[in-house]
Coordinates of C-alpha atoms in Angstrom, one line a residue:
M1 CA 91.1 142.2 71.5
P2 CA 94.5 141.2 72.8
Y3 CA 94.8 137.4 73.3
S4 CA 95.6 138.0 77.1
Q5 CA 92.1 139.5 77.5
T6 CA 90.3 136.5 75.8
R7 CA 92.3 133.7 77.3
P8 CA 93.5 133.4 81.0
F9 CA 97.2 132.4 81.4
A10 CA 96.9 131.5 85.1
G11 CA 94.7 129.2 87.1
Q12 CA 91.5 130.8 88.0
L13 CA 90.4 130.7 91.7
R14 CA 87.1 131.9 92.2
I15 CA 85.7 132.4 95.9
D16 CA 82.2 133.0 96.6
L17 CA 81.9 135.3 99.6
T18 CA 78.1 135.1 99.5
A19 CA 78.4 131.3 100.0
L20 CA 80.7 131.9 102.8
A21 CA 78.2 134.2 104.5
S22 CA 75.3 131.8 103.8
N23 CA 77.2 129.0 105.5
Y24 CA 77.9 131.1 108.4
N25 CA 74.2 132.0 108.7
L26 CA 73.3 128.3 108.3
V27 CA 75.3 127.5 111.5
Q28 CA 73.9 130.3 113.4
R29 CA 70.3 129.2 112.6
H30 CA 71.1 125.6 113.6
I31 CA 72.5 126.5 117.0
G32 CA 69.7 129.0 117.7
P33 CA 69.8 132.7 119.2
H34 CA 71.2 131.5 122.7
C35 CA 74.6 130.4 121.4
E36 CA 77.2 132.3 119.5
A37 CA 78.9 131.1 116.3
A38 CA 82.4 132.3 116.2
A39 CA 84.6 131.7 113.1
A40 CA 87.9 129.9 112.7
V41 CA 89.9 132.0 110.2
K42 CA 93.4 130.6 110.8
S43 CA 95.7 129.6 108.0
D44 CA 94.6 132.7 105.9
A45 CA 90.9 131.6 106.4
Y46 CA 91.7 128.1 105.4
G47 CA 93.4 129.3 102.2
I48 CA 90.7 131.5 100.8
G49 CA 92.1 134.8 102.0
I50 CA 91.5 136.3 105.4
E51 CA 91.5 139.9 104.0
R52 CA 88.3 139.3 102.2
A53 CA 86.9 136.4 104.4
A54 CA 86.9 138.0 107.7
P55 CA 84.9 141.3 106.6
A56 CA 82.5 139.1 104.8
L57 CA 82.0 137.0 108.0
Q58 CA 81.7 140.2 110.0
Q59 CA 79.1 141.5 107.7
A60 CA 77.2 138.2 108.2
G61 CA 77.0 138.9 111.9
C62 CA 80.2 137.2 113.3
K63 CA 81.7 139.1 116.2
S64 CA 84.3 136.4 117.5
F65 CA 87.2 135.0 115.5
F66 CA 89.8 132.4 116.2
V67 CA 93.2 132.4 114.7
A68 CA 96.1 130.1 115.5
T69 CA 99.2 132.5 116.0
L70 CA 100.0 135.8 117.4
Q71 CA 100.9 137.0 114.1
E72 CA 97.6 136.0 112.5
G73 CA 95.9 137.9 115.3
M74 CA 97.9 141.0 114.7
Q75 CA 97.0 140.8 111.0
L76 CA 93.3 140.2 111.7
R77 CA 93.3 143.1 114.1
D78 CA 94.5 145.4 111.3
I79 CA 91.7 144.0 109.0
L80 CA 89.0 144.4 111.7
P81 CA 90.1 147.3 114.0
D82 CA 86.5 147.4 115.6
D83 CA 86.9 147.0 119.3
N84 CA 83.6 145.0 119.4
I85 CA 85.4 142.3 117.3
R86 CA 86.9 139.7 119.6
I87 CA 89.9 137.9 118.4
Y88 CA 91.2 134.6 120.2
V89 CA 94.7 133.2 119.6
L90 CA 94.5 129.4 119.9
N91 CA 98.2 128.6 120.3
G92 CA 98.2 130.4 123.6
L93 CA 100.4 132.8 125.5
Q94 CA 104.0 132.7 124.1
P95 CA 106.9 133.9 126.3
D96 CA 106.9 137.6 126.8
A97 CA 103.9 138.2 124.5
E98 CA 101.6 139.7 127.2
E99 CA 102.1 143.4 126.1
I100 CA 101.8 142.6 122.3
L101 CA 98.4 140.7 122.9
D102 CA 97.2 143.4 125.1
F103 CA 98.2 146.3 122.7
H104 CA 96.3 144.6 119.8
S105 CA 93.3 143.6 121.9
L106 CA 94.0 139.9 121.5
T107 CA 92.6 137.3 123.9
P108 CA 94.8 134.3 124.6
V109 CA 93.6 130.8 124.8
L110 CA 95.5 129.6 127.7
N111 CA 96.8 126.1 127.3
S112 CA 98.7 125.3 130.5
L113 CA 99.1 126.3 134.1
Q114 CA 102.3 128.2 133.3
E115 CA 100.4 130.3 130.8
L116 CA 97.5 130.9 133.2
E117 CA 99.9 132.1 135.8
N118 CA 101.8 134.4 133.4
W119 CA 98.6 136.1 132.2
A120 CA 97.4 136.5 135.9
S121 CA 100.8 138.0 136.8
Y122 CA 100.6 140.6 133.8
A123 CA 97.1 141.4 134.9
K124 CA 98.2 142.1 138.5
R125 CA 100.9 144.5 137.0
T126 CA 98.5 146.2 134.6
R127 CA 94.8 145.9 135.3
P128 CA 92.5 143.2 136.7
Y129 CA 90.0 141.1 134.8
L130 CA 92.1 140.7 131.7
K131 CA 90.0 138.4 129.3
C132 CA 91.2 134.9 128.3
I133 CA 89.9 131.5 127.5
L134 CA 91.0 128.4 129.4
H135 CA 91.5 125.3 127.1
I136 CA 91.0 121.9 128.8
D137 CA 92.4 118.8 127.1
T138 CA 89.6 116.2 127.2
G139 CA 91.3 113.6 124.8
M140 CA 93.1 115.3 122.0
A141 CA 96.5 115.3 123.8
R142 CA 97.7 118.3 121.8
L143 CA 97.2 121.5 123.6
G144 CA 95.2 122.3 126.7
L145 CA 95.5 121.7 130.4
P146 CA 96.0 117.9 131.2
H147 CA 94.1 116.2 134.0
D148 CA 96.8 116.8 136.7
E149 CA 96.9 120.5 136.1
L150 CA 93.2 120.8 136.0
D151 CA 92.8 119.4 139.3
F152 CA 95.1 122.0 140.7
I153 CA 93.4 124.9 139.0
Q154 CA 89.9 123.7 139.9
N155 CA 90.8 124.1 143.5
R156 CA 92.0 127.7 142.8
A157 CA 89.2 128.7 140.4
G158 CA 87.7 131.4 142.7
A159 CA 91.2 133.0 143.2
F160 CA 92.0 133.2 139.4
S161 CA 88.4 134.5 138.8
K162 CA 89.4 137.5 141.1
I163 CA 92.3 138.4 138.8
L164 CA 91.2 137.4 135.2
D165 CA 88.0 137.3 133.3
I166 CA 88.0 133.8 132.0
E167 CA 85.4 134.2 129.4
Y168 CA 85.0 130.6 128.3
I169 CA 86.2 127.2 129.2
M170 CA 86.8 125.4 125.9
S171 CA 87.9 122.0 124.6
H172 CA 88.2 120.4 121.2
F173 CA 86.8 117.2 119.7
A174 CA 89.2 114.6 118.3
C175 CA 86.8 112.5 116.3
A176 CA 83.5 114.5 115.7
D177 CA 83.7 113.9 112.1
E178 CA 83.2 110.1 112.9
N179 CA 79.5 109.7 113.7
G180 CA 79.1 107.7 116.9
H181 CA 82.8 107.4 117.9
P182 CA 82.9 106.6 121.6
L183 CA 85.5 109.4 122.3
N184 CA 83.1 112.0 121.4
K185 CA 80.8 111.1 124.3
K186 CA 83.8 110.7 126.7
Q187 CA 85.1 114.0 125.6
A188 CA 81.8 115.7 126.2
E189 CA 81.5 114.2 129.7
R190 CA 85.1 115.2 130.7
F191 CA 84.5 118.7 129.4
Q192 CA 81.3 119.3 131.5
Y193 CA 83.1 117.9 134.6
A194 CA 85.9 120.4 134.0
A195 CA 83.7 123.4 133.2
D196 CA 81.5 122.8 136.2
S197 CA 84.1 124.4 138.5
F198 CA 84.2 127.6 136.7
V199 CA 80.7 128.9 137.4
F200 CA 81.3 132.4 136.1
S201 CA 82.6 131.2 132.7
K202 CA 80.8 130.3 129.5
K203 CA 81.5 127.0 127.7
S204 CA 82.6 126.3 124.1
L205 CA 83.2 122.7 122.8
A206 CA 81.8 122.1 119.3
N207 CA 83.8 122.4 116.1
S208 CA 82.3 122.2 112.6
S209 CA 81.4 118.5 112.9
G210 CA 80.4 118.7 116.5
I211 CA 77.8 121.4 115.7
F212 CA 75.8 119.0 113.5
R213 CA 76.2 115.9 115.8
N214 CA 74.5 116.8 119.1
T215 CA 72.8 120.0 120.3
N216 CA 73.9 119.4 123.7
W217 CA 77.3 120.0 122.6
H218 CA 76.6 123.7 121.5
H219 CA 76.7 125.2 125.0
D220 CA 77.4 129.0 124.8
M221 CA 79.7 129.2 121.6
V222 CA 80.7 127.0 118.8
R223 CA 83.7 127.3 116.7
P224 CA 83.1 126.4 113.0
G225 CA 85.9 126.4 110.6
M226 CA 85.9 123.9 107.8
C227 CA 82.2 124.0 107.2
L228 CA 82.2 127.7 106.7
Y229 CA 84.5 127.1 103.7
G230 CA 82.3 124.5 102.0
L231 CA 83.8 121.2 103.5
N232 CA 81.3 118.6 104.7
P233 CA 81.1 118.4 108.4
T234 CA 79.1 115.2 108.3
P235 CA 81.0 113.1 105.8
E236 CA 78.6 110.1 106.0
T237 CA 75.7 112.3 104.7
D238 CA 75.2 115.0 102.0
N239 CA 77.0 118.1 102.6
P240 CA 74.6 120.8 104.0
M241 CA 77.0 123.6 103.1
Q242 CA 77.3 125.6 100.0
P243 CA 80.5 125.4 97.9
V244 CA 82.7 128.4 98.4
I245 CA 85.5 128.0 95.9
S246 CA 86.1 126.7 92.3
L247 CA 89.4 126.3 90.6
S248 CA 90.2 125.8 86.9
V249 CA 93.6 125.7 85.1
P250 CA 94.5 126.2 81.5
V251 CA 95.6 123.5 79.0
L252 CA 99.0 124.3 77.7
Q253 CA 99.3 121.4 75.1
R254 CA 97.5 118.4 73.6
R255 CA 99.4 115.4 72.4
T256 CA 99.0 111.9 71.1
L257 CA 101.1 109.3 73.0
P258 CA 101.9 106.0 71.3
K259 CA 101.4 102.7 73.0
G260 CA 104.1 101.7 75.3
E261 CA 105.4 105.3 75.9
S262 CA 105.5 106.7 79.5
V263 CA 104.5 110.0 81.0
G264 CA 106.5 112.3 83.5
Y265 CA 109.2 111.9 86.0
G266 CA 110.0 108.3 86.9
A267 CA 108.0 106.9 83.9
S268 CA 105.4 106.0 86.4
W269 CA 102.6 105.7 83.9
I270 CA 102.9 103.7 80.6
A271 CA 100.2 103.9 77.9
D272 CA 98.7 100.4 77.2
K273 CA 97.3 101.8 73.9
Q274 CA 97.6 105.0 71.9
C275 CA 96.1 107.8 73.7
E276 CA 95.4 111.4 73.7
L277 CA 96.7 113.5 76.6
A278 CA 96.6 117.2 77.7
T279 CA 99.2 119.1 79.8
V280 CA 97.7 121.5 82.3
Q281 CA 99.2 124.4 84.2
L282 CA 99.1 122.9 87.7
G283 CA 101.6 121.5 90.0
Y284 CA 102.9 121.1 93.6
A285 CA 104.2 124.7 93.4
D286 CA 100.5 125.5 93.2
G287 CA 99.8 123.6 96.2
F288 CA 98.3 120.7 94.1
N289 CA 99.5 117.6 96.2
R290 CA 101.9 115.3 94.5
S291 CA 99.8 112.4 95.9
A292 CA 97.4 113.1 93.1
T293 CA 99.8 111.2 90.8
N294 CA 98.0 108.6 88.9
A295 CA 95.2 108.7 91.4
A296 CA 93.0 111.9 91.1
K297 CA 91.1 113.3 88.2
L298 CA 90.2 116.8 86.8
F299 CA 87.2 117.5 84.7
W300 CA 86.3 118.9 81.3
Q301 CA 82.7 119.8 80.6
G302 CA 81.7 117.1 83.1
Y303 CA 84.0 114.3 81.7
A304 CA 86.5 113.0 84.2
C305 CA 90.1 113.2 83.1
P306 CA 92.4 111.0 85.2
I307 CA 95.9 112.3 86.0
V308 CA 98.5 110.2 84.4
G309 CA 102.2 110.3 85.3
R310 CA 103.7 112.3 88.2
V311 CA 102.5 115.7 89.3
S312 CA 105.4 117.9 88.8
M313 CA 106.3 121.3 90.1
D314 CA 104.3 123.3 87.4
L315 CA 102.7 120.8 85.2
T316 CA 100.2 117.9 85.5
V317 CA 99.2 115.5 82.6
I318 CA 95.6 114.4 82.2
S319 CA 94.0 111.7 79.9
L320 CA 91.3 112.7 77.5
E321 CA 90.2 109.3 76.7
N322 CA 86.9 109.7 78.6
V323 CA 86.1 112.9 76.5
P324 CA 84.4 112.4 73.0
P325 CA 87.1 113.4 70.3
E326 CA 84.8 116.3 69.0
L327 CA 84.6 117.8 72.5
R328 CA 88.2 117.6 73.6
P329 CA 89.8 120.9 74.8
N330 CA 92.2 123.0 73.0
Q331 CA 95.1 125.1 74.2
G332 CA 93.9 127.8 76.6
D333 CA 90.7 126.0 77.6
M334 CA 90.1 125.9 81.2
I335 CA 90.0 122.5 83.2
E336 CA 88.1 122.1 86.3
V337 CA 90.1 121.2 89.4
L338 CA 87.4 122.2 91.9
G339 CA 83.8 122.9 90.9
P340 CA 80.5 121.5 90.2
H341 CA 81.7 118.0 89.4
Q342 CA 84.4 117.8 92.2
N343 CA 84.8 119.5 95.6
A344 CA 87.7 119.7 97.9
D345 CA 86.6 116.6 99.8
D346 CA 86.2 114.6 96.7
L347 CA 89.7 115.6 95.5
A348 CA 91.1 114.8 99.0
L349 CA 89.7 111.4 98.9
D350 CA 91.5 110.6 95.7
M351 CA 94.7 112.1 97.1
G352 CA 94.5 110.1 100.3
T353 CA 94.2 113.4 102.5
I354 CA 91.5 115.7 103.9
G355 CA 89.7 118.7 102.4
Y356 CA 91.5 120.9 104.9
E357 CA 94.9 120.2 103.3
V358 CA 93.4 120.8 99.7
L359 CA 92.1 124.3 100.9
T360 CA 95.0 125.5 103.0
N361 CA 97.6 124.6 100.3
L362 CA 95.8 126.7 97.6
G363 CA 98.7 128.4 96.0
R364 CA 99.5 132.1 95.3
R365 CA 99.9 131.8 91.5
Y366 CA 96.3 131.5 90.8
A367 CA 94.4 134.6 89.6
R368 CA 92.0 135.1 92.5
T369 CA 88.6 136.6 92.0
Y370 CA 86.0 137.3 94.7
K371 CA 82.1 137.2 94.3
S372 CA 80.4 139.2 97.0

């Protein structure tokens, strides 16, 4: 058998679509039958591949999806052409995008008074009761109607309701991943006050963490994202979600480094004794953050292998000192980056970032396989 069929030459990224569907079903069971679980699939379904993730979520029962951009919405509509599937564009109504949204059956999340007026104007020219979501800023100060615009729109809620179908009033938590953060309660109260003026609209507030914090925040729809892909929505407790991805990369070379010699660009790590190292095919061109330099670790057969020296574009060096000599890997053996001994949240902690960034940075040079 040719060597290429017995030894992988690229990093192996395995994505478990069964686990993805199970995570969606766990959320739906948690919120109960009177609340809908939508799915956030922005940024290529958090890096795992929207072409495979979205149909798997649809088969699990998901009928509503949130993307960030118009381009993502158009891509998703090509993947899920079913008219019963609702696709919402979080970044709002861009100038002169009304016809494109309408043509592709995409629903904008309106983030300002100007966007609301533009969508209403388009509805008057075409047909009444075009669907939309109205986003209220309750403390994120990012997108959404600020307080002064909200007061104005609340006084005209009835008029807009005669032109548009404002399906949902929504907002977004800033600190739901921090249990007991005072802003969570404040945002929930502000949201309730804002939504009360729109008696014909449903409500949506909770993100992944918000779903598991307080059942009063579920309202009519929740919008899980990170938890669907295996990240922990409640960082202070055990992760209730199943892992969705695993990643392993091949060893390219093993070497013995004498005491006093350095590794990598900038000579940022110097051996304090003779040691054995392995160079693996992994770098920042693969989306592996350079902040892992001298901080994170990979795993071989359960043994932690610290990264030594700077992460470079295509290569990373690990120490094998924790691995018994008789068990150390050889060229072509696959080293665990993400898997049973380290998930994306664990790796992110060592990198000084968050699991979202680990997932959304997953590179295109890996050989991807999907389990379904």
